[in-house]
Coordinates of C-alpha atoms in Angstrom, one line a residue:
M1 CA -3.0 -22.1 28.0
K2 CA -0.1 -24.3 27.1
N3 CA 1.0 -27.1 24.8
I4 CA -0.4 -25.6 21.6
K5 CA -0.1 -28.3 18.9
F6 CA -0.7 -26.2 15.8
K7 CA 0.8 -23.6 13.6
R8 CA -0.4 -20.0 13.5
Y9 CA -1.5 -20.2 9.9
H10 CA -1.3 -17.2 7.5
I11 CA 0.1 -14.7 9.9
L12 CA 3.6 -14.2 8.4
P13 CA 2.5 -13.5 4.8
I14 CA -0.3 -11.2 5.9
F15 CA 2.0 -9.3 8.3
I16 CA 4.3 -8.8 5.3
V17 CA 1.3 -7.2 3.5
V18 CA 0.5 -5.1 6.5
I19 CA 4.1 -3.9 6.7
S20 CA 4.0 -2.9 3.1
L21 CA 0.7 -1.0 3.6
F22 CA 1.7 0.7 6.9
G23 CA 5.4 0.9 6.7
C24 CA 5.5 4.5 7.9
D25 CA 3.7 3.8 11.1
K26 CA 5.6 4.8 14.3
Y27 CA 5.4 1.1 15.4
L28 CA 7.9 0.4 12.6
D29 CA 9.9 3.6 12.9
V30 CA 13.6 2.9 12.8
D31 CA 14.3 5.7 15.2
T32 CA 12.4 3.9 18.0
D33 CA 13.1 0.9 20.1
T34 CA 11.2 -1.7 18.0
D35 CA 12.2 -4.5 20.3
N36 CA 10.0 -3.1 23.0
P37 CA 7.1 -1.3 21.4
T38 CA 4.7 0.3 23.9
V39 CA 1.6 0.4 21.7
A40 CA 0.6 -2.3 19.1
P41 CA -0.9 -0.6 16.1
M42 CA -4.6 -1.4 15.6
N43 CA -4.1 -2.0 11.9
Q44 CA -1.6 -4.8 12.8
L45 CA -3.6 -6.3 15.6
L46 CA -6.8 -6.6 13.7
P47 CA -5.5 -8.9 10.9
N48 CA -4.0 -11.4 13.3
I49 CA -7.3 -11.5 15.3
Q50 CA -9.4 -12.1 12.2
I51 CA -7.2 -14.9 11.0
T52 CA -7.5 -16.6 14.4
T53 CA -11.3 -16.0 14.4
A54 CA -11.5 -17.9 11.1
L55 CA -9.5 -20.9 12.4
I56 CA -11.8 -21.5 15.4
A57 CA -14.2 -24.4 14.6
D58 CA -12.5 -24.9 11.2
W59 CA -10.9 -28.2 9.9
N60 CA -7.3 -29.3 9.8
N61 CA -6.5 -29.8 13.5
F62 CA -9.3 -27.6 14.7
S63 CA -12.7 -28.6 16.1
G64 CA -14.4 -28.7 12.7
E65 CA -12.8 -32.2 12.4
V66 CA -14.9 -33.3 15.5
L67 CA -18.0 -31.3 14.6
G68 CA -18.1 -32.8 11.1
T69 CA -18.6 -36.2 12.7
Q70 CA -21.0 -34.9 15.4
T71 CA -23.2 -33.5 12.6
H72 CA -22.9 -36.6 10.3
Q73 CA -21.5 -34.8 7.3
G74 CA -18.2 -36.5 7.9
V75 CA -17.0 -39.7 9.4
S76 CA -13.7 -40.5 11.0
R77 CA -11.6 -43.4 12.2
S78 CA -10.4 -41.2 15.1
S79 CA -11.9 -41.2 18.6
Q80 CA -14.8 -38.9 17.7
D81 CA -16.4 -41.9 15.9
Q82 CA -19.2 -43.2 18.0
Y83 CA -19.1 -39.9 19.8
G84 CA -16.0 -41.1 21.6
T85 CA -14.3 -37.6 21.9
Q86 CA -11.6 -37.6 24.6
A87 CA -10.5 -34.9 27.0
N88 CA -7.1 -34.7 25.3
N89 CA -8.6 -34.1 21.8
I90 CA -6.0 -32.0 20.0
P91 CA -8.3 -30.2 17.6
L92 CA -10.6 -29.1 20.4
N93 CA -7.7 -28.1 22.7
N94 CA -6.2 -26.1 19.8
D95 CA -9.4 -24.1 19.5
W96 CA -9.4 -23.5 23.3
N97 CA -5.9 -22.0 22.9
N98 CA -7.0 -20.0 19.9
V99 CA -9.9 -18.4 21.8
Y100 CA -7.7 -17.2 24.6
L101 CA -4.8 -16.1 22.5
A102 CA -7.2 -14.0 20.4
L103 CA -9.2 -12.8 23.4
T104 CA -6.0 -11.2 24.8
D105 CA -5.4 -9.5 21.5
L106 CA -9.0 -8.4 21.3
E107 CA -8.8 -6.7 24.8
T108 CA -5.7 -4.9 23.6
L109 CA -7.4 -3.8 20.4
I110 CA -10.6 -2.6 22.2
S111 CA -8.6 -0.8 24.8
Q112 CA -6.3 0.9 22.3
A113 CA -9.3 1.9 20.2
E114 CA -10.9 3.4 23.2
T115 CA -7.8 5.4 24.1
D116 CA -7.4 6.6 20.5
G117 CA -11.1 7.4 19.9
A118 CA -11.1 4.9 17.0
T119 CA -14.8 3.9 17.3
V120 CA -14.8 1.6 14.2
Y121 CA -11.9 -0.5 15.4
K122 CA -13.6 -0.7 18.8
G123 CA -16.9 -1.8 17.3
I124 CA -15.2 -4.4 15.1
G125 CA -13.3 -5.7 18.1
Q126 CA -16.4 -5.9 20.2
L127 CA -18.2 -7.9 17.5
L128 CA -15.3 -10.3 17.1
K129 CA -15.1 -10.7 20.9
A130 CA -18.8 -11.4 21.0
Y131 CA -18.6 -14.0 18.2
M132 CA -15.5 -15.7 19.7
M133 CA -17.1 -16.0 23.1
S134 CA -20.3 -17.3 21.7
V135 CA -18.4 -20.2 20.1
A136 CA -16.5 -20.8 23.3
V137 CA -19.7 -21.1 25.2
D138 CA -21.4 -23.2 22.5
L139 CA -18.4 -25.7 22.6
W140 CA -17.7 -25.8 26.3
G141 CA -20.4 -24.1 28.4
D142 CA -19.0 -22.3 31.4
V143 CA -15.5 -20.9 30.5
P144 CA -13.1 -18.3 31.8
Y145 CA -14.2 -14.9 30.7
S146 CA -14.3 -12.0 33.1
E147 CA -10.8 -12.8 34.5
A148 CA -9.4 -14.6 31.4
T149 CA -7.1 -11.7 30.4
L150 CA -6.0 -10.4 33.8
L151 CA -2.6 -12.0 34.0
I152 CA -0.8 -8.6 34.3
Q153 CA -3.1 -7.9 37.2
G154 CA -1.9 -11.1 38.8
V155 CA -4.8 -13.5 38.0
V156 CA -3.2 -16.7 37.0
S157 CA -6.2 -19.0 37.7
P158 CA -9.2 -17.3 36.1
S159 CA -12.6 -18.4 37.3
F160 CA -15.1 -20.1 35.0
D161 CA -18.0 -17.8 34.3
D162 CA -21.6 -19.0 33.9
S163 CA -22.4 -19.5 30.2
E164 CA -25.7 -17.6 30.4
T165 CA -23.9 -14.6 32.0
I166 CA -21.4 -14.6 29.2
Y167 CA -24.2 -14.6 26.7
Q168 CA -25.7 -11.6 28.4
D169 CA -22.4 -9.7 27.9
I170 CA -22.3 -11.0 24.3
F171 CA -25.6 -9.3 23.6
N172 CA -24.3 -6.1 25.3
L173 CA -21.2 -6.2 23.2
I174 CA -23.3 -6.4 20.0
D175 CA -25.4 -3.4 21.0
E176 CA -22.4 -1.3 22.0
A177 CA -20.6 -2.2 18.8
K178 CA -23.5 -0.9 16.7
V179 CA -23.3 2.4 18.5
N180 CA -19.6 2.7 17.8
L181 CA -19.9 1.6 14.2
N182 CA -22.8 4.1 13.6
N183 CA -20.5 6.9 14.9
P184 CA -17.2 6.6 13.1
S185 CA -14.3 8.6 14.3
G186 CA -10.5 8.4 14.5
L187 CA -8.4 5.9 12.6
L188 CA -10.5 3.9 10.1
P189 CA -9.7 0.3 9.0
G190 CA -9.3 -0.6 5.4
A191 CA -7.2 -3.3 3.8
D192 CA -6.4 -4.6 7.3
D193 CA -10.0 -5.7 7.7
F194 CA -10.1 -9.1 6.0
Y195 CA -13.9 -9.5 6.3
Y196 CA -15.5 -6.2 5.2
A197 CA -12.6 -3.9 4.3
G198 CA -13.7 -1.4 6.9
S199 CA -17.3 -1.1 5.7
T200 CA -19.3 0.0 8.7
S201 CA -22.6 -0.7 6.9
K202 CA -21.6 -4.4 6.4
W203 CA -20.4 -4.8 9.9
I204 CA -23.7 -3.4 11.2
K205 CA -25.6 -5.9 9.0
F206 CA -23.5 -8.6 10.5
A207 CA -24.2 -7.4 14.0
N208 CA -27.9 -7.6 13.4
T209 CA -27.8 -10.9 11.6
F210 CA -25.6 -12.4 14.3
K211 CA -27.9 -11.1 17.0
L212 CA -30.9 -12.7 15.3
K213 CA -29.0 -16.0 15.1
L214 CA -28.3 -15.9 18.8
L215 CA -31.9 -15.0 19.7
N216 CA -33.1 -17.9 17.6
Q217 CA -30.5 -20.2 19.2
I218 CA -31.8 -19.5 22.7
R219 CA -35.5 -19.3 21.9
L220 CA -36.3 -22.8 23.3
S221 CA -34.5 -22.2 26.6
S222 CA -35.9 -21.0 29.9
S223 CA -33.4 -18.1 29.9
A224 CA -34.7 -14.6 30.4
L225 CA -32.2 -13.6 27.8
F226 CA -34.7 -14.4 25.1
S227 CA -37.1 -11.5 24.7
Q228 CA -39.9 -11.3 22.2
S229 CA -39.8 -7.6 22.3
E230 CA -36.1 -7.6 21.6
L231 CA -36.7 -9.9 18.6
D232 CA -39.5 -7.7 17.4
A233 CA -37.4 -4.5 17.6
L234 CA -34.5 -6.2 15.7
V235 CA -36.9 -7.4 13.0
S236 CA -38.4 -3.9 12.8
E237 CA -35.0 -2.4 12.3
N238 CA -34.7 -4.7 9.3
N239 CA -31.0 -4.2 8.6
F240 CA -29.8 -7.7 8.0
F241 CA -27.8 -9.4 5.2
T242 CA -29.4 -8.7 1.9
S243 CA -27.3 -10.8 -0.5
N244 CA -24.2 -13.1 -0.4
A245 CA -22.1 -10.0 -0.8
D246 CA -22.7 -9.5 2.9
D247 CA -21.5 -12.9 4.0
F248 CA -19.3 -13.1 7.1
Q249 CA -16.5 -15.3 5.8
F250 CA -12.7 -15.4 5.6
M251 CA -11.4 -15.5 2.1
H252 CA -8.6 -18.0 1.5
T253 CA -6.0 -17.7 -1.3
A254 CA -3.9 -20.1 -3.4
T255 CA -0.7 -19.1 -1.7
V256 CA 1.3 -22.0 -0.3
S257 CA 4.5 -20.3 0.8
P258 CA 5.9 -19.1 3.2
Q259 CA 2.6 -20.2 4.8
D260 CA -0.2 -22.2 3.3
E261 CA -3.2 -19.9 2.9
R262 CA -5.6 -22.4 1.3
N263 CA -8.8 -23.6 2.8
Q264 CA -8.2 -25.7 5.9
L265 CA -10.6 -28.5 4.8
F266 CA -8.8 -28.6 1.5
Q267 CA -5.4 -28.9 3.2
A268 CA -6.7 -31.8 5.4
A269 CA -8.4 -33.6 2.5
Y270 CA -5.9 -33.2 -0.3
G271 CA -2.6 -32.3 1.3
G272 CA -1.6 -35.5 3.0
A273 CA -1.0 -39.2 2.3
Q274 CA -3.0 -40.4 5.3
V275 CA -6.8 -40.6 5.1
D276 CA -8.8 -40.4 8.3
H277 CA -11.8 -38.2 7.5
Y278 CA -14.4 -39.2 4.9
V279 CA -17.8 -37.9 3.6
S280 CA -20.7 -39.3 5.6
P281 CA -22.8 -42.0 3.8
W282 CA -25.8 -40.8 5.8
F283 CA -25.3 -37.3 4.3
Y284 CA -24.8 -39.0 0.9
E285 CA -28.0 -41.0 1.0
I286 CA -30.1 -37.9 2.0
L287 CA -28.7 -35.9 -0.9
M288 CA -29.1 -38.8 -3.3
G289 CA -32.8 -39.1 -2.3
M290 CA -32.3 -42.6 -0.9
N291 CA -33.5 -41.9 2.7
P292 CA -37.0 -43.2 3.1
N293 CA -38.0 -40.5 5.6
I294 CA -37.0 -37.2 4.1
H295 CA -36.5 -35.8 0.6
T296 CA -37.2 -39.3 -0.8
G297 CA -36.6 -39.6 -4.5
N298 CA -35.4 -36.0 -4.7
Q299 CA -31.8 -36.0 -5.8
D300 CA -29.9 -32.8 -4.9
P301 CA -28.2 -31.1 -7.9
R302 CA -25.4 -29.9 -5.6
I303 CA -23.9 -33.4 -5.3
P304 CA -21.0 -33.0 -7.8
Y305 CA -20.1 -29.7 -6.2
Y306 CA -20.1 -31.2 -2.7
W307 CA -17.8 -34.2 -3.2
A308 CA -15.6 -35.8 -5.8
N309 CA -15.4 -39.5 -6.4
Q310 CA -12.1 -41.0 -7.3
L311 CA -13.8 -44.0 -8.7
Q312 CA -15.9 -43.7 -11.9
P313 CA -19.5 -45.0 -11.9
G314 CA -19.2 -48.8 -12.2
Q315 CA -15.5 -48.9 -11.5
F316 CA -14.5 -51.7 -9.1
P317 CA -12.6 -50.5 -6.0
R318 CA -8.8 -50.9 -6.3
D319 CA -7.3 -50.6 -2.8
Q320 CA -8.5 -53.8 -1.1
A321 CA -11.1 -55.4 -3.4
D322 CA -11.0 -59.0 -4.5
P323 CA -11.7 -59.0 -8.3
I324 CA -11.7 -62.8 -8.4
S325 CA -14.6 -63.2 -6.0
G326 CA -16.2 -59.9 -6.8
D327 CA -16.0 -58.8 -3.1
P328 CA -15.4 -55.1 -3.1
R329 CA -14.2 -55.3 0.5
A330 CA -15.7 -51.9 1.1
D331 CA -17.4 -50.5 4.2
Y332 CA -19.6 -48.4 2.0
W333 CA -19.3 -48.2 -1.8
D334 CA -22.1 -47.3 -4.3
S335 CA -21.2 -48.9 -7.6
S336 CA -23.6 -46.8 -9.5
T337 CA -21.8 -43.5 -8.7
G338 CA -18.3 -44.5 -7.4
F339 CA -19.0 -43.0 -4.0
F340 CA -16.7 -44.7 -1.4
T341 CA -16.5 -44.1 2.3
I342 CA -16.9 -45.7 5.7
R343 CA -19.9 -45.8 8.0
F344 CA -20.3 -44.0 11.4
G345 CA -19.8 -46.5 14.1
S346 CA -18.5 -49.2 11.8
V347 CA -16.9 -52.3 13.3
G348 CA -17.0 -54.1 10.0
P349 CA -13.9 -55.9 8.5
W350 CA -13.1 -53.2 5.9
R351 CA -13.4 -50.1 8.0
D352 CA -9.7 -49.7 8.7
G353 CA -8.2 -50.6 5.3
A354 CA -5.9 -48.3 3.3
V355 CA -8.4 -46.8 0.8
A356 CA -6.6 -43.5 -0.2
N357 CA -7.0 -44.4 -3.9
D358 CA -10.7 -45.2 -3.7
A359 CA -12.1 -42.8 -1.1
T360 CA -14.5 -39.9 -2.0
F361 CA -13.2 -36.4 -1.0
P362 CA -14.8 -33.1 -0.3
G363 CA -15.5 -31.2 -3.5
I364 CA -15.2 -27.7 -5.0
F365 CA -17.8 -26.0 -2.9
P366 CA -16.8 -26.9 0.7
C367 CA -13.1 -26.5 0.2
G368 CA -12.0 -25.6 -3.3
G369 CA -11.4 -29.2 -4.2
R370 CA -12.4 -31.0 -7.4
Y371 CA -15.7 -30.8 -9.2
D372 CA -17.0 -34.3 -9.8
D373 CA -17.3 -34.6 -13.6
G374 CA -18.0 -38.3 -13.4
Q375 CA -14.6 -39.2 -14.9
G376 CA -12.9 -40.2 -11.7
F377 CA -9.5 -38.8 -10.6
A378 CA -6.4 -39.5 -8.6
R379 CA -6.3 -37.3 -5.5
V380 CA -3.2 -35.1 -5.3
V381 CA -2.7 -31.6 -3.9
G382 CA -3.2 -30.2 -7.4
S383 CA -6.7 -31.7 -7.7
G384 CA -8.1 -28.4 -6.7
T385 CA -7.1 -24.9 -5.9
G386 CA -8.0 -24.7 -2.2
V387 CA -9.5 -21.3 -2.8
A388 CA -12.8 -21.4 -1.0
P389 CA -14.0 -19.2 1.9
R390 CA -14.3 -20.2 5.5
R391 CA -18.0 -19.6 5.7
I392 CA -19.1 -18.5 9.2
L393 CA -22.5 -16.7 8.8
T394 CA -24.0 -16.3 5.4
Y395 CA -27.0 -14.8 3.7
D396 CA -28.6 -18.1 2.9
E397 CA -28.1 -19.2 6.5
F398 CA -29.9 -16.0 7.6
L399 CA -32.9 -16.9 5.4
Y400 CA -33.1 -20.4 6.9
I401 CA -33.1 -18.7 10.4
Q402 CA -36.0 -16.5 9.3
A403 CA -37.9 -19.5 7.9
E404 CA -37.5 -21.3 11.2
L405 CA -38.7 -18.3 13.2
M406 CA -41.7 -17.9 10.9
Q407 CA -42.5 -21.6 11.1
V408 CA -42.7 -21.5 14.9
G409 CA -44.6 -18.2 14.9
L410 CA -42.1 -15.9 16.4
I411 CA -41.9 -13.5 13.5
N412 CA -44.4 -12.7 10.8
G413 CA -44.1 -14.1 7.3
D414 CA -44.7 -17.3 5.3
A415 CA -42.2 -20.0 6.2
A416 CA -42.7 -21.8 2.9
T417 CA -41.9 -18.8 0.8
K418 CA -38.9 -18.0 3.0
L419 CA -37.7 -21.6 2.7
T420 CA -37.8 -21.3 -1.1
E421 CA -35.8 -18.0 -0.9
A422 CA -33.3 -19.7 1.3
M423 CA -32.8 -22.7 -1.0
T424 CA -32.5 -20.4 -4.0
A425 CA -29.8 -18.4 -2.2
S426 CA -28.0 -21.6 -1.2
F427 CA -27.6 -22.6 -4.9
A428 CA -26.4 -19.1 -5.7
K429 CA -23.9 -19.4 -2.9
V430 CA -22.5 -22.5 -4.5
D431 CA -22.1 -20.7 -7.8
Q432 CA -20.4 -17.7 -6.1
V433 CA -17.9 -20.0 -4.4
V434 CA -17.1 -22.0 -7.5
A435 CA -16.6 -18.8 -9.5
G436 CA -14.0 -17.6 -7.0
T437 CA -12.0 -20.8 -6.9
G438 CA -10.0 -20.2 -10.1
T439 CA -10.6 -23.8 -11.2
T440 CA -9.5 -24.9 -14.6
Q441 CA -12.4 -27.4 -14.8
T442 CA -15.5 -26.5 -16.7
V443 CA -18.1 -26.3 -14.0
P444 CA -21.8 -25.7 -14.9
V445 CA -23.7 -22.9 -13.2
L446 CA -26.5 -24.2 -10.9
S447 CA -28.8 -21.3 -10.5
G448 CA -31.7 -21.1 -12.9
T449 CA -31.3 -24.7 -14.2
T450 CA -34.2 -27.0 -14.6
A451 CA -32.6 -29.5 -12.2
V452 CA -32.5 -26.8 -9.4
S453 CA -36.1 -25.6 -10.2
D454 CA -37.4 -29.1 -10.0
F455 CA -35.5 -29.9 -6.8
I456 CA -36.8 -26.8 -5.1
A457 CA -40.4 -27.5 -6.3
N458 CA -40.2 -31.0 -4.9
I459 CA -39.1 -29.7 -1.5
D460 CA -41.9 -27.1 -1.6
A461 CA -44.4 -29.8 -2.2
E462 CA -43.0 -32.0 0.6
F463 CA -43.1 -29.0 2.9
T464 CA -46.7 -28.1 2.1
A465 CA -47.9 -31.7 2.7
A466 CA -46.0 -32.0 6.0
S467 CA -47.1 -31.6 9.6
A468 CA -45.7 -28.6 11.6
E469 CA -43.0 -30.7 13.2
K470 CA -42.0 -32.2 9.9
Q471 CA -41.9 -28.7 8.3
L472 CA -39.3 -27.7 11.0
E473 CA -37.3 -30.9 10.2
I474 CA -37.3 -29.9 6.5
I475 CA -36.1 -26.4 7.2
M476 CA -33.3 -27.6 9.5
T477 CA -32.3 -30.4 7.1
Q478 CA -32.0 -28.0 4.2
K479 CA -30.0 -25.6 6.3
W480 CA -27.7 -28.5 7.3
V481 CA -27.2 -29.4 3.6
A482 CA -26.6 -25.8 2.6
T483 CA -24.0 -25.1 5.2
Y484 CA -21.8 -28.2 4.4
G485 CA -18.3 -27.6 5.5
D486 CA -19.3 -25.2 8.3
Q487 CA -20.4 -27.4 11.2
M488 CA -20.5 -25.1 14.2
D489 CA -24.1 -23.9 13.8
Q490 CA -25.2 -27.3 12.6
Y491 CA -24.0 -28.7 15.9
N492 CA -25.9 -26.0 17.8
D493 CA -29.0 -26.6 15.6
Y494 CA -29.1 -30.3 16.3
R495 CA -28.7 -29.8 20.1
R496 CA -31.6 -27.3 20.3
T497 CA -34.1 -28.8 17.8
G498 CA -33.1 -32.5 17.3
Y499 CA -32.8 -31.9 13.6
P500 CA -31.6 -33.0 11.2
V501 CA -32.2 -36.6 12.1
L502 CA -28.8 -38.3 12.4
A503 CA -27.6 -41.8 11.7
N504 CA -28.3 -44.5 14.3
P505 CA -25.8 -47.3 14.1
N506 CA -27.9 -49.4 16.4
G507 CA -31.0 -49.2 14.3
T508 CA -32.2 -51.5 11.5
N509 CA -32.0 -50.7 7.8
E510 CA -29.9 -47.7 8.6
Y511 CA -28.7 -47.4 5.0
Q512 CA -30.6 -48.1 1.8
L513 CA -27.6 -48.9 -0.5
D514 CA -27.8 -52.3 -2.2
N515 CA -25.4 -52.9 -5.1
G516 CA -27.1 -56.3 -5.8
D517 CA -23.6 -58.0 -5.9
G518 CA -24.1 -60.4 -3.0
Y519 CA -22.2 -58.3 -0.5
P520 CA -24.9 -56.2 1.2
L521 CA -24.4 -53.8 4.0
L522 CA -25.0 -55.5 7.4
D523 CA -26.6 -53.7 10.3
T524 CA -24.4 -55.8 12.6
D525 CA -21.4 -54.1 11.2
T526 CA -22.2 -50.8 12.9
T527 CA -22.6 -50.0 16.6
L528 CA -22.9 -47.1 19.0
N529 CA -21.4 -47.4 22.4
N530 CA -21.4 -43.7 23.5
P531 CA -24.2 -41.1 24.0
Y532 CA -24.2 -37.9 22.0
N533 CA -21.8 -35.2 23.0
R534 CA -23.9 -32.4 24.3
T535 CA -20.8 -30.4 24.9
F536 CA -17.0 -31.1 25.0
F537 CA -14.5 -31.7 27.7
W538 CA -12.5 -28.8 29.1
P539 CA -8.9 -29.3 28.3
E540 CA -7.0 -31.3 30.8
N541 CA -4.1 -28.8 31.0
E542 CA -6.6 -26.1 32.0
L543 CA -8.1 -28.2 34.8
N544 CA -4.6 -29.2 36.0
L545 CA -3.1 -25.8 36.0
N546 CA -6.1 -23.6 36.9
Q547 CA -6.8 -23.7 40.6
N548 CA -10.3 -22.2 40.1
A549 CA -11.3 -24.7 37.4
P550 CA -14.3 -27.0 38.1
E551 CA -14.2 -30.8 38.1
Q552 CA -14.2 -32.3 34.6
K553 CA -17.8 -32.6 33.2
T554 CA -19.7 -35.6 31.8
I555 CA -20.2 -34.5 28.2
A556 CA -23.3 -36.6 27.6
T557 CA -25.3 -34.9 30.4
Y558 CA -23.7 -31.4 30.8
R559 CA -25.6 -28.9 28.7
V560 CA -25.0 -25.3 27.6
F561 CA -27.8 -23.2 29.1
W562 CA -29.8 -22.9 25.8
D563 CA -29.5 -26.7 25.0
N564 CA -32.8 -28.6 25.3

């Protein structure tokens, strides 16, 4: 695991906090040899592990940058456009390194907790290990696991374990963790637990909700790991998330020094002069109600919370437009709103221009950026606070999972009612995130408004009138919309269900935008030369240095065991 091309974010300032909280610990005792400690305190291991957990599949030089394009909520000028992800992709390789750095620390934490009889630390470690390895399998399929942390025992080339076998151990870890969390003893976590502050009840809710997510994820596979009786028992236990207070998420802060603790997507979008990632116009048109095949005419009230337009409605682009001829020289610009971006698979003449002053950027909900008040703005790092959580598994996502399972008949309940609950919770989640950003803007509350009620009623009517297959598409599309900024599960959902429907650059009338200015969007300006990435390449360094590594895969045909 070499050539890491990223910083270990947040660790220094959080370790300072940890030192202040646990300064009397023997690990920091001035009478001992602190240069060669024999035992790493659990309350210092856990924070570092949890920080790394939050970075995996996040943005800003991690795989979220690639996944955002794969799920068509973002677009990029980088190689991931047209599904052209390469084996030397730095964000994906950074996540590979993250997984195995954290896995080593997790094994140490679990072992230390076992020795000390600290069952809560052990249970948390087991759940974090289960989560981390599920992401590793979902990104790469077969990966090193059983031998991955045996360097001290002399294993320098760990074998790649079968992905289904790893999932079996993931389920075992979840069940074992619940036993440990239900029987607390020994040292207990508190402020060093950045997710649930040591609350065993919340960790157990997460364990059950996470297990439900995984069972749903593998339900369409031929794997014996999916068990209806196991699903029934879990549902009967009925100890899942009950509100957004239970969300499994990492809370970012406004701290910028000595390390930047702001949301990673915020740092990527607002922190640099170069612009490479944009909001997807496919995503835009679905939320605007412009797509002719889903949610047609039903504009989403979350739009000003999801992205912020630098251009005011009706304002002519500034970066490369020709005001004399009236040519906006834009790959995608909606004059009625100011939304400005590029298209997936664009080969048009204006794809690669410098448009930092015109481009639309992620808003206050996904990253703590700017709320779009319709007045336009000039993007600077002070345009937002960057205080928005890294959402990993949330209450509203859980409700969408339940709706899906009801719709396909695997659990009892009315899918339409559950979908309404999920959408209602999604709007409440936006309000919760906005309230925590510390923004100085005046941002309206969404929940309870007429716009939200009408939007949900329209979705309900669309759902009622739809076929069973279309109903599944509606559930998955709304889940995709609700989880904007957290692409890992969206990538999984698309691979296993085929929903939401994604943009097709080789199709006709892909986009509906028409400014009526004589410069229409042309289908010939987009193309797709690569098939969809069903998985990602194993890092080249791993294959070159690991004597037990397999031959490189073909990512268009290699599939994780649960992928249909």
